[in-house]
Amino acid sequence: MTKLLIRIWERALQLAGLLILIRVPLLMVLAGVALSSYVAQIRELFDISIEAPVWASAAWVFSAGFSLLVWYSARTLYAFRWPYWQTSESLQAWLGQRLPRLLATAAPLTLAGAYWQAHPAEGKPAPWLWSAAYLLLAIGLWMFTTYRRVLLRTLMQGRERPLGVEHQPLVARYQHWHELPRFTRAVHAAGLIALPLSWLAGLYIPDTLDGLGPLALILGAASFSVWASTWPIYLAARLRFPVLTAMLVWASLMTAIGLNDNHAVRLTAEQQSDQDPPIGLDYRTGGRPSLQAHIHDWRRDRSDPCKDEVWLISSEGGGIRAAMWTVLVLSELHQATGGKLWRCTFAVSGVSGGSLGLAVFASAYRDLDRTLNAADLERLRSLLQADFLAPVLGSMLGLDAAQRFLPVRMFSDRGQALENAWRAAYRREVLHAEDDADDADGDAFTSALADTLYAREGEDRLLPALMLNTTVVDTGLRLVQHPFSTLTASEHDVPFPGVIDGADWLPRELPTFSAVHNSARFTLVSPAGSVLRREGERADGRVVRIGQVVDGGYFENSGTTTLSALIDRLQGGAHAAQPATTTGADAASLPGRPRIRVIHISNDPNVPCFASNGLDRCEASCAAALPSNAPLYGEARAPLIAILATRDARGEYARQALMDQVQAVRGELWHYRLCPGKRVLPLGWTLSPESTREMREQLRTNPNTAAIAQSIGR
């Protein structure tokens, strides 16, 4: 029995040693299977690609290239003899003849299954057509990798100098790299050159690559990685030195030192993420009102239809799903109320994708002179239908990845690629500007967050204040970005409970798109942003890092905590909100405490009911069900699960606290929620028309809209 166990153990080690040789192509294939099977955002890409022939065709071509490179890389690595105790020539011969062929068909078979489960819009090509195309590709690859020798030998019969074609794969034939055929060495050398060339293509022609679609970019990045990895893997195995691990350690060291940190928060529209802040930024409190002064001015200038009502809106995070749902809700309310709602709204509070939706609507309202007719609102929905994922992937898998190995900053990051994609879509859809040369530099989405407080062209009419929430890494506190000079009434006043005042960290010039991104810096897709500040007014002044910011949802994903603090200030009384310069006549003209009206927009179907007006429910009951058999996480996983779960719990607590606060001041709250539907709506940065259609259908039957239209200004 002991000998049998030893034999099994030795065989397992031999198998592991052989699989490690092809770890890069093997991991790429396994990652593709997992992503296409379990990640909703990736599955959404198949629906979209069916409606975009260029995307689907490019993905098919890159899938063929990836499969051939996986096969060729594994075949080359198994062509060597590895004289180590953990290898077995018989096992290597068995694997070398079969595994490369299986890996070659894995990608197209996986994609065939993914397309088979796709659900495109009606009238679009049937998914089974692309599924069949990938099945044919898999069959073709199997035939090619299995019978190409027979075909070549048949074609070469009768030649005076026939080519040497072996009957079997060249498994365990060579000892050193230079023994390989010249063509094989040339193929793998070309991979080492092609990888940096693909990065340069991403630098100089990003729009061309982005137009191929996210699926093609993922497959292309995987292809170049496999192509360029064969020789380093051979070298590591021959020297018995972990070359790839050493590269990862080097990249981690460069990141830890921080000299190559290219994730700077863009404090002006012109600053790049790999640059220090420009000189002359305005950190003074002058030039923009304080929150308290704005409360006074806003309430003094209100007239019908608002009367003494104050409307507040909060929108939760959730990527493009949250952004689209927010714009859909605001557009519906804008039409239902005849534009009254936004004119009566004092402030909006957003997190992550909710911040993007609020900022897009607010910017368009300002840029289009508050008209926002039905065609304008439809363009806003088209704006968020754009592909924001491909630019991020192009940067993340290209130059931003290469930057990790460099000791100094040289290239902008994937976060800037996301910001630029937002800006380009806004110019294209809202301003009808085709490129950067068009007259779009003054648009509200690009201009300073502080400027969004006022209407355009010198008007002094006040607009809703954008309050965009982010999280500070080293303290875990919420940082509120806003258009005011300060959140405090005096230097001795506490701004909001547990809040860092954005005016203390960020200059007046902070662009709106940058503030949105600070609120939406979620893991992997958007890196933590470094807030830099230059000491003094000289170009050679020392630049210090104040801190790093990440997605506002890390602290609390609902945005309602900021609204609660605003309600406290608004309910402090008209006189408490007066600035020191207010005259007695002005103070006497101010109304009493306002009536609070709150709209909360959530996008997660799992958010529980909390509004008390009876309109906050899906088909299922709002009553919380006691779990019948709660999972057992064990000693190691339980603390981690609890820490992660507190994020959602804080949001639930904040929502309920807001509801209690609104009831205490005799206000009203409406909750717009998404319900479980036919589709799993993704959280990433690309959304299919079918997902948008489902949201619009839910909104069409939502009873809150009629209730709000009836309530406003009454």
PDB file of C-alpha atoms in Angstrom, residues 372-467:
ATOM      1  CA  LEU A 372     -33.504  68.405 -22.524  1.00  0.00           C
ATOM      2  CA  ASN A 373     -36.263  67.422 -24.916  1.00  0.00           C
ATOM      3  CA  ALA A 374     -37.107  63.812 -25.758  1.00  0.00           C
ATOM      4  CA  ALA A 375     -34.367  63.616 -28.407  1.00  0.00           C
ATOM      5  CA  ASP A 376     -31.760  64.939 -25.962  1.00  0.00           C
ATOM      6  CA  LEU A 377     -32.757  62.396 -23.345  1.00  0.00           C
ATOM      7  CA  GLU A 378     -32.510  59.610 -25.899  1.00  0.00           C
ATOM      8  CA  ARG A 379     -28.964  60.759 -26.709  1.00  0.00           C
ATOM      9  CA  LEU A 380     -28.064  60.471 -23.039  1.00  0.00           C
ATOM     10  CA  ARG A 381     -29.186  56.876 -23.095  1.00  0.00           C
ATOM     11  CA  SER A 382     -27.139  56.294 -26.261  1.00  0.00           C
ATOM     12  CA  LEU A 383     -24.147  57.870 -24.541  1.00  0.00           C
ATOM     13  CA  LEU A 384     -24.203  55.216 -21.829  1.00  0.00           C
ATOM     14  CA  GLN A 385     -24.720  52.489 -24.429  1.00  0.00           C
ATOM     15  CA  ALA A 386     -21.179  53.157 -25.683  1.00  0.00           C
ATOM     16  CA  ASP A 387     -18.387  50.659 -25.154  1.00  0.00           C
ATOM     17  CA  PHE A 388     -16.320  51.885 -22.218  1.00  0.00           C
ATOM     18  CA  LEU A 389     -14.736  48.489 -21.537  1.00  0.00           C
ATOM     19  CA  ALA A 390     -12.544  48.163 -24.636  1.00  0.00           C
ATOM     20  CA  PRO A 391     -10.450  51.309 -23.930  1.00  0.00           C
ATOM     21  CA  VAL A 392      -9.849  50.115 -20.363  1.00  0.00           C
ATOM     22  CA  LEU A 393      -8.839  46.632 -21.494  1.00  0.00           C
ATOM     23  CA  GLY A 394      -6.609  48.032 -24.220  1.00  0.00           C
ATOM     24  CA  SER A 395      -4.682  50.076 -21.674  1.00  0.00           C
ATOM     25  CA  MET A 396      -4.786  47.526 -18.838  1.00  0.00           C
ATOM     26  CA  LEU A 397      -3.475  44.685 -21.005  1.00  0.00           C
ATOM     27  CA  GLY A 398      -1.033  46.922 -22.849  1.00  0.00           C
ATOM     28  CA  LEU A 399       1.040  49.906 -21.772  1.00  0.00           C
ATOM     29  CA  ASP A 400      -0.396  50.087 -18.258  1.00  0.00           C
ATOM     30  CA  ALA A 401       0.808  46.510 -17.732  1.00  0.00           C
ATOM     31  CA  ALA A 402       4.226  47.350 -19.195  1.00  0.00           C
ATOM     32  CA  GLN A 403       4.451  50.376 -16.882  1.00  0.00           C
ATOM     33  CA  ARG A 404       4.524  48.032 -13.883  1.00  0.00           C
ATOM     34  CA  PHE A 405       8.008  46.829 -14.887  1.00  0.00           C
ATOM     35  CA  LEU A 406       9.511  50.284 -15.432  1.00  0.00           C
ATOM     36  CA  PRO A 407      11.255  52.194 -12.620  1.00  0.00           C
ATOM     37  CA  VAL A 408       9.772  55.585 -13.625  1.00  0.00           C
ATOM     38  CA  ARG A 409       6.445  56.909 -14.922  1.00  0.00           C
ATOM     39  CA  MET A 410       6.225  56.916 -18.699  1.00  0.00           C
ATOM     40  CA  PHE A 411       2.655  56.110 -19.766  1.00  0.00           C
ATOM     41  CA  SER A 412      -0.837  57.133 -18.719  1.00  0.00           C
ATOM     42  CA  ASP A 413      -2.976  54.490 -17.022  1.00  0.00           C
ATOM     43  CA  ARG A 414      -6.191  52.608 -17.758  1.00  0.00           C
ATOM     44  CA  GLY A 415      -8.131  55.017 -15.545  1.00  0.00           C
ATOM     45  CA  GLN A 416      -7.338  57.849 -17.947  1.00  0.00           C
ATOM     46  CA  ALA A 417      -8.467  55.632 -20.829  1.00  0.00           C
ATOM     47  CA  LEU A 418     -11.840  55.242 -19.088  1.00  0.00           C
ATOM     48  CA  GLU A 419     -12.124  58.995 -18.489  1.00  0.00           C
ATOM     49  CA  ASN A 420     -11.281  59.743 -22.114  1.00  0.00           C
ATOM     50  CA  ALA A 421     -13.892  57.240 -23.285  1.00  0.00           C
ATOM     51  CA  TRP A 422     -16.529  58.999 -21.152  1.00  0.00           C
ATOM     52  CA  ARG A 423     -15.515  62.390 -22.519  1.00  0.00           C
ATOM     53  CA  ALA A 424     -15.507  61.208 -26.139  1.00  0.00           C
ATOM     54  CA  ALA A 425     -18.975  59.679 -25.774  1.00  0.00           C
ATOM     55  CA  TYR A 426     -20.291  62.852 -24.139  1.00  0.00           C
ATOM     56  CA  ARG A 427     -18.916  65.072 -26.915  1.00  0.00           C
ATOM     57  CA  ARG A 428     -20.254  62.750 -29.584  1.00  0.00           C
ATOM     58  CA  GLU A 429     -23.770  62.242 -28.237  1.00  0.00           C
ATOM     59  CA  VAL A 430     -24.532  65.480 -26.383  1.00  0.00           C
ATOM     60  CA  LEU A 431     -22.521  68.089 -28.265  1.00  0.00           C
ATOM     61  CA  HIS A 432     -22.347  66.317 -31.655  1.00  0.00           C
ATOM     62  CA  ALA A 433     -18.584  66.892 -31.665  1.00  0.00           C
ATOM     63  CA  GLU A 434     -16.675  64.255 -33.613  1.00  0.00           C
ATOM     64  CA  ASP A 435     -13.163  64.750 -32.242  1.00  0.00           C
ATOM     65  CA  ASP A 436     -11.016  66.739 -29.853  1.00  0.00           C
ATOM     66  CA  ALA A 437     -10.622  69.533 -32.382  1.00  0.00           C
ATOM     67  CA  ASP A 438     -14.297  70.361 -32.223  1.00  0.00           C
ATOM     68  CA  ASP A 439     -15.500  73.163 -30.018  1.00  0.00           C
ATOM     69  CA  ALA A 440     -16.117  71.026 -26.955  1.00  0.00           C
ATOM     70  CA  ASP A 441     -13.499  72.175 -24.475  1.00  0.00           C
ATOM     71  CA  GLY A 442     -16.007  74.194 -22.476  1.00  0.00           C
ATOM     72  CA  ASP A 443     -18.532  71.427 -21.902  1.00  0.00           C
ATOM     73  CA  ALA A 444     -19.791  70.920 -18.380  1.00  0.00           C
ATOM     74  CA  PHE A 445     -18.524  67.332 -18.149  1.00  0.00           C
ATOM     75  CA  THR A 446     -14.964  68.530 -18.807  1.00  0.00           C
ATOM     76  CA  SER A 447     -15.094  71.847 -16.935  1.00  0.00           C
ATOM     77  CA  ALA A 448     -14.462  72.220 -13.220  1.00  0.00           C
ATOM     78  CA  LEU A 449     -16.844  70.576 -10.776  1.00  0.00           C
ATOM     79  CA  ALA A 450     -17.186  73.982  -9.124  1.00  0.00           C
ATOM     80  CA  ASP A 451     -18.642  75.428 -12.337  1.00  0.00           C
ATOM     81  CA  THR A 452     -21.505  72.923 -12.494  1.00  0.00           C
ATOM     82  CA  LEU A 453     -23.218  74.872  -9.715  1.00  0.00           C
ATOM     83  CA  TYR A 454     -24.189  77.675 -12.088  1.00  0.00           C
ATOM     84  CA  ALA A 455     -25.992  77.915 -15.401  1.00  0.00           C
ATOM     85  CA  ARG A 456     -23.957  78.772 -18.488  1.00  0.00           C
ATOM     86  CA  GLU A 457     -23.324  82.066 -20.255  1.00  0.00           C
ATOM     87  CA  GLY A 458     -23.014  84.252 -17.203  1.00  0.00           C
ATOM     88  CA  GLU A 459     -26.386  83.375 -15.685  1.00  0.00           C
ATOM     89  CA  ASP A 460     -26.441  83.322 -11.912  1.00  0.00           C
ATOM     90  CA  ARG A 461     -29.182  80.730 -11.676  1.00  0.00           C
ATOM     91  CA  LEU A 462     -28.162  77.959  -9.288  1.00  0.00           C
ATOM     92  CA  LEU A 463     -28.221  74.326 -10.365  1.00  0.00           C
ATOM     93  CA  PRO A 464     -28.226  71.170  -8.210  1.00  0.00           C
ATOM     94  CA  ALA A 465     -24.936  70.610  -6.411  1.00  0.00           C
ATOM     95  CA  LEU A 466     -23.061  67.442  -7.368  1.00  0.00           C
ATOM     96  CA  MET A 467     -21.858  65.627  -4.237  1.00  0.00           C
TER      97      MET A 467
END
